[in-house]
Amino acid sequence: MSRLLPLAAATLLVGCAIAPPRTDDPLEKFNRKSYAFNMALDKHVLRPVAVGYTKVTPKPVQTGIGNFFTNIKLPISIANNLMQARPSDAITDTGRFMINMTVGLAGFFDPATKMKIPLKETDFGITLARWGVPEGDYLMVPLLGPTTFRDVWQYPVDGYLFDPISYFERNHNFHWGQYYIPEVVYFIQMRAQLLDADSFLQSAYDPYAFVRDAWRQTRLNKLYDGNPPAEVMLKLQQGQGSNNSNQNFDPAQLLKEQQQWEQKQKQPNSSGNQ
């Protein structure tokens, strides 16, 4: 979630080639076990806590908390935009940060969005990609979720160097660890925002493959600012380099097949009721 490179080298980024995505999954055996562990943890711990959080926390309060964390983590994007030779995006994020921290009362309100100031979120994985670093194998990390050998570096770099919450935790020494409360609330808020997607994921043919490929497309869109080249998307959809291309879906086709499958699941019930 953060990156750090000298501004003197910023011009070297202009025109640099972005490494294309890998679509194979050589670590699938490990990844599936890690995914099963994460899902078990989510089922028994994270999801119940998130459900309870949404029940006791009024919607306006949830929105305010979400605004606060989006704003307080903007220094991560600011640092990475500078390292990616995107000074205009860094200035935009700095403007959002300052406005929301002041007019928005420490970021709990979001006047910057009402002022039509865009959010330019990025991270250290994107920075490495823009320097041409290959993404490496897909990796499902216990507790953290989907990533790649390249993108996993955002956790130690962004999470330690650029995250203001991490800085706050390192510089306070309360007896009972109260300084970890903001991080805990952040993860609960993040999980609560994903509750609506649970039912769709549970009905997928292969939830692991669906998460993997949905993450890959989301990551690709972020890398190319929402407009990935057609040839890059084609490689991702066709599963280039994969020993089993059937495990790499065209996301649009996957959605269509998913909907057809759901309709077939309903047919026995409807016929049985007649």
Coordinates of C-alpha atoms in Angstrom, one line a residue:
M1 CA 0.0 0.0 0.0
S2 CA 2.9 2.4 -0.2
R3 CA 6.0 3.0 -2.1
L4 CA 9.2 5.1 -1.9
L5 CA 11.4 6.1 -4.8
P6 CA 13.5 9.2 -5.3
L7 CA 11.8 11.9 -7.3
A8 CA 15.0 12.5 -9.2
A9 CA 14.3 9.1 -11.0
A10 CA 10.7 9.9 -11.7
T11 CA 11.3 10.7 -15.3
L12 CA 12.7 7.2 -15.9
L13 CA 9.1 5.9 -15.4
V14 CA 7.8 7.6 -18.5
G15 CA 7.1 5.0 -21.1
C16 CA 8.3 2.1 -19.0
A17 CA 6.7 -1.3 -19.9
I18 CA 4.2 -2.8 -17.4
A19 CA 4.8 -6.5 -16.9
P20 CA 1.8 -8.5 -18.2
P21 CA -0.1 -10.6 -15.7
R22 CA 0.4 -14.3 -15.2
T23 CA -2.7 -16.4 -15.3
D24 CA -1.4 -19.8 -14.2
D25 CA -1.7 -21.0 -10.6
P26 CA 1.4 -23.2 -9.8
L27 CA 0.8 -22.9 -6.1
E28 CA -2.9 -23.9 -6.3
K29 CA -2.5 -26.8 -3.8
F30 CA -1.2 -24.5 -1.1
N31 CA -3.5 -21.7 -2.1
R32 CA -6.6 -23.8 -1.7
K33 CA -5.6 -24.9 1.7
S34 CA -4.9 -21.3 2.7
Y35 CA -8.2 -20.2 1.2
A36 CA -10.0 -22.9 3.2
F37 CA -8.3 -21.7 6.4
N38 CA -9.3 -18.1 5.7
M39 CA -12.9 -19.0 5.0
A40 CA -13.1 -21.0 8.2
L41 CA -11.7 -18.1 10.1
D42 CA -14.1 -15.8 8.4
K43 CA -17.1 -18.0 9.0
H44 CA -16.5 -18.5 12.7
V45 CA -14.9 -15.1 13.7
L46 CA -14.8 -12.3 11.2
R47 CA -18.2 -12.5 9.6
P48 CA -20.1 -12.9 13.0
V49 CA -18.2 -9.8 14.3
A50 CA -19.0 -7.8 11.1
V51 CA -22.7 -8.8 11.3
G52 CA -22.9 -7.7 14.9
Y53 CA -21.1 -4.5 14.1
T54 CA -23.6 -3.6 11.4
K55 CA -26.5 -4.4 13.7
V56 CA -25.4 -2.1 16.6
T57 CA -23.8 0.6 14.5
P58 CA -26.1 3.1 12.8
K59 CA -25.6 3.5 9.1
P60 CA -24.4 7.2 9.3
V61 CA -21.8 6.1 11.8
Q62 CA -20.6 3.3 9.6
T63 CA -20.3 5.8 6.7
G64 CA -18.3 8.2 8.9
I65 CA -15.9 5.4 10.0
G66 CA -15.5 4.3 6.4
N67 CA -14.7 7.9 5.4
F68 CA -12.2 8.3 8.2
F69 CA -10.2 5.2 7.2
T70 CA -10.3 6.1 3.5
N71 CA -8.9 9.5 4.3
I72 CA -6.4 8.6 7.0
K73 CA -4.7 6.1 4.6
L74 CA -4.3 8.6 1.7
P75 CA -0.6 9.2 2.6
I76 CA 0.0 5.7 1.3
S77 CA -1.4 6.7 -2.1
I78 CA 0.3 10.0 -2.1
A79 CA 3.7 8.4 -1.6
N80 CA 3.1 5.8 -4.2
N81 CA 1.8 8.3 -6.8
L82 CA 5.1 10.3 -6.3
M83 CA 7.1 7.1 -6.9
Q84 CA 5.1 6.3 -10.0
A85 CA 5.9 9.8 -11.4
R86 CA 2.3 10.9 -11.1
P87 CA 2.7 14.2 -9.3
S88 CA -0.8 15.4 -10.4
D89 CA -2.4 12.4 -8.7
A90 CA -0.3 13.0 -5.6
I91 CA -1.4 16.6 -5.5
T92 CA -5.0 15.6 -5.9
D93 CA -4.8 13.1 -3.1
T94 CA -3.1 15.7 -0.9
G95 CA -5.9 18.1 -1.6
R96 CA -8.5 15.5 -0.6
F97 CA -6.6 14.6 2.5
M98 CA -6.2 18.2 3.7
I99 CA -9.8 19.2 2.9
N100 CA -11.3 16.1 4.6
M101 CA -9.1 16.4 7.6
T102 CA -10.1 20.0 8.2
V103 CA -13.6 20.8 6.7
G104 CA -14.5 17.1 7.0
L105 CA -13.7 17.0 10.7
A106 CA -10.8 14.6 10.8
G107 CA -12.1 12.7 7.8
F108 CA -15.4 11.5 9.2
F109 CA -17.1 13.6 6.5
D110 CA -16.2 13.6 2.8
P111 CA -16.6 17.2 1.4
A112 CA -13.8 16.5 -1.1
T113 CA -16.1 14.1 -3.0
K114 CA -18.9 16.7 -3.1
M115 CA -16.3 19.1 -4.5
K116 CA -15.7 16.6 -7.2
I117 CA -12.0 15.9 -6.2
P118 CA -11.3 12.4 -7.4
L119 CA -9.8 9.7 -5.2
K120 CA -6.5 8.4 -6.7
E121 CA -5.8 5.3 -4.6
T122 CA -2.8 3.2 -5.4
D123 CA -0.2 1.0 -3.6
F124 CA 3.3 -0.3 -3.6
G125 CA 2.4 -3.3 -5.7
I126 CA 1.2 -1.0 -8.5
T127 CA 4.4 1.0 -8.1
L128 CA 6.5 -2.2 -8.6
A129 CA 4.4 -3.1 -11.6
R130 CA 4.9 0.3 -13.2
W131 CA 8.7 -0.2 -12.8
G132 CA 8.3 -3.5 -14.8
V133 CA 8.6 -5.9 -11.9
P134 CA 6.9 -9.2 -12.9
E135 CA 3.9 -10.1 -10.7
G136 CA 5.1 -13.7 -10.0
D137 CA 2.8 -16.5 -8.9
Y138 CA -0.6 -15.9 -7.5
L139 CA -0.6 -16.4 -3.7
M140 CA -3.4 -16.8 -1.2
V141 CA -1.9 -15.6 2.1
P142 CA -3.3 -16.9 5.4
L143 CA -5.2 -14.0 7.2
L144 CA -4.4 -11.5 4.4
G145 CA -6.1 -13.0 1.3
P146 CA -5.3 -13.0 -2.4
T147 CA -2.1 -11.4 -3.7
T148 CA 1.0 -12.2 -5.8
F149 CA 4.7 -12.4 -5.1
R150 CA 5.0 -8.8 -6.3
D151 CA 1.9 -7.3 -4.7
V152 CA 2.5 -8.9 -1.3
W153 CA 5.2 -6.3 -0.7
Q154 CA 2.6 -3.7 -0.2
Y155 CA 1.9 -5.1 3.3
P156 CA 5.4 -4.5 4.8
V157 CA 6.1 -1.4 2.8
D158 CA 2.8 0.4 2.7
G159 CA 1.6 -1.0 6.0
Y160 CA 4.7 -0.1 7.9
L161 CA 6.3 3.0 6.2
F162 CA 3.3 5.0 4.9
D163 CA 0.3 4.0 7.0
P164 CA -0.4 6.7 9.6
I165 CA -2.3 4.1 11.7
S166 CA 0.8 1.9 11.8
Y167 CA 2.9 5.0 12.8
F168 CA 0.5 5.7 15.6
E169 CA 0.7 2.1 16.9
R170 CA 4.5 2.1 16.9
N171 CA 4.8 5.3 18.8
H172 CA 2.3 4.6 21.6
N173 CA 2.8 2.1 24.4
F174 CA -0.5 1.7 26.3
H175 CA -0.6 -1.1 28.9
W176 CA -3.5 -2.9 27.3
G177 CA -2.7 -2.5 23.6
Q178 CA -5.4 0.2 23.1
Y179 CA -3.4 1.5 20.2
Y180 CA -4.5 -1.5 18.1
I181 CA -8.1 -0.5 18.4
P182 CA -8.1 1.6 15.2
E183 CA -6.7 -1.3 13.2
V184 CA -9.2 -3.7 14.5
V185 CA -12.1 -1.3 13.7
Y186 CA -10.7 -0.9 10.2
F187 CA -10.7 -4.6 9.5
I188 CA -14.2 -5.0 10.9
Q189 CA -15.5 -2.1 8.8
M190 CA -13.8 -3.6 5.7
R191 CA -15.4 -7.0 6.3
A192 CA -18.8 -5.4 7.0
Q193 CA -18.7 -3.7 3.5
L194 CA -18.4 -7.2 1.9
L195 CA -21.4 -8.8 3.6
D196 CA -23.6 -8.2 0.6
A197 CA -21.2 -10.3 -1.6
D198 CA -21.4 -13.4 0.6
S199 CA -24.4 -15.1 -0.9
F200 CA -23.1 -14.7 -4.4
L201 CA -19.7 -16.2 -3.5
Q202 CA -21.4 -19.1 -1.8
S203 CA -23.3 -20.0 -5.0
A204 CA -20.3 -20.0 -7.3
Y205 CA -19.2 -23.2 -8.9
D206 CA -15.7 -23.0 -7.4
P207 CA -15.5 -20.2 -4.8
Y208 CA -11.7 -20.4 -4.8
A209 CA -11.3 -20.0 -8.6
F210 CA -13.9 -17.2 -8.6
V211 CA -12.1 -15.2 -5.9
R212 CA -8.8 -15.7 -7.7
D213 CA -10.0 -14.6 -11.1
A214 CA -12.2 -11.8 -9.8
W215 CA -9.2 -10.5 -7.8
R216 CA -6.9 -10.7 -10.9
Q217 CA -9.3 -8.7 -13.0
T218 CA -9.9 -6.1 -10.3
R219 CA -6.1 -5.8 -9.8
L220 CA -5.6 -5.4 -13.6
N221 CA -8.2 -2.7 -13.8
K222 CA -6.4 -0.8 -11.0
L223 CA -3.1 -1.2 -12.6
Y224 CA -4.3 0.3 -15.9
D225 CA -6.6 2.9 -14.3
G226 CA -9.7 1.0 -15.2
N227 CA -8.8 0.7 -18.9
P228 CA -6.5 -2.4 -19.5
P229 CA -5.4 -3.0 -23.1
A230 CA -7.6 -5.5 -25.0
E231 CA -4.6 -7.9 -25.6
V232 CA -3.8 -8.0 -21.8
M233 CA -7.4 -8.8 -20.9
L234 CA -7.5 -11.5 -23.6
K235 CA -4.4 -13.1 -22.1
L236 CA -6.0 -13.1 -18.7
Q237 CA -9.3 -14.5 -20.0
Q238 CA -7.7 -17.2 -22.1
G239 CA -5.5 -18.4 -19.3
Q240 CA -2.2 -17.9 -21.1
G241 CA 0.6 -20.0 -19.6
S242 CA -1.8 -22.1 -17.6
N243 CA -1.7 -25.9 -17.5
N244 CA -5.4 -25.9 -17.1
S245 CA -7.0 -23.0 -18.9
N246 CA -10.5 -24.0 -17.7
Q247 CA -9.5 -22.6 -14.3
N248 CA -9.1 -19.1 -15.7
F249 CA -12.5 -17.6 -16.6
D250 CA -13.6 -14.7 -18.7
P251 CA -15.3 -12.7 -15.9
A252 CA -18.2 -11.7 -18.1
Q253 CA -18.7 -15.3 -19.2
L254 CA -18.3 -16.5 -15.6
L255 CA -21.1 -14.2 -14.5
K256 CA -23.4 -15.5 -17.3
E257 CA -22.6 -19.1 -16.4
Q258 CA -23.2 -18.4 -12.8
Q259 CA -26.6 -16.9 -13.4
Q260 CA -27.5 -19.9 -15.6
W261 CA -26.4 -22.3 -12.9
E262 CA -28.5 -20.5 -10.3
Q263 CA -31.6 -20.7 -12.6
K264 CA -31.0 -24.5 -12.9
Q265 CA -30.8 -24.8 -9.2
K266 CA -34.2 -23.2 -8.8
Q267 CA -35.9 -25.4 -11.4
P268 CA -36.3 -28.6 -9.3
N269 CA -37.8 -26.6 -6.5
S270 CA -40.3 -24.8 -8.7
S271 CA -41.3 -28.1 -10.5
G272 CA -41.7 -29.8 -7.2
N273 CA -44.1 -27.2 -5.9
Q274 CA -46.4 -27.6 -8.9

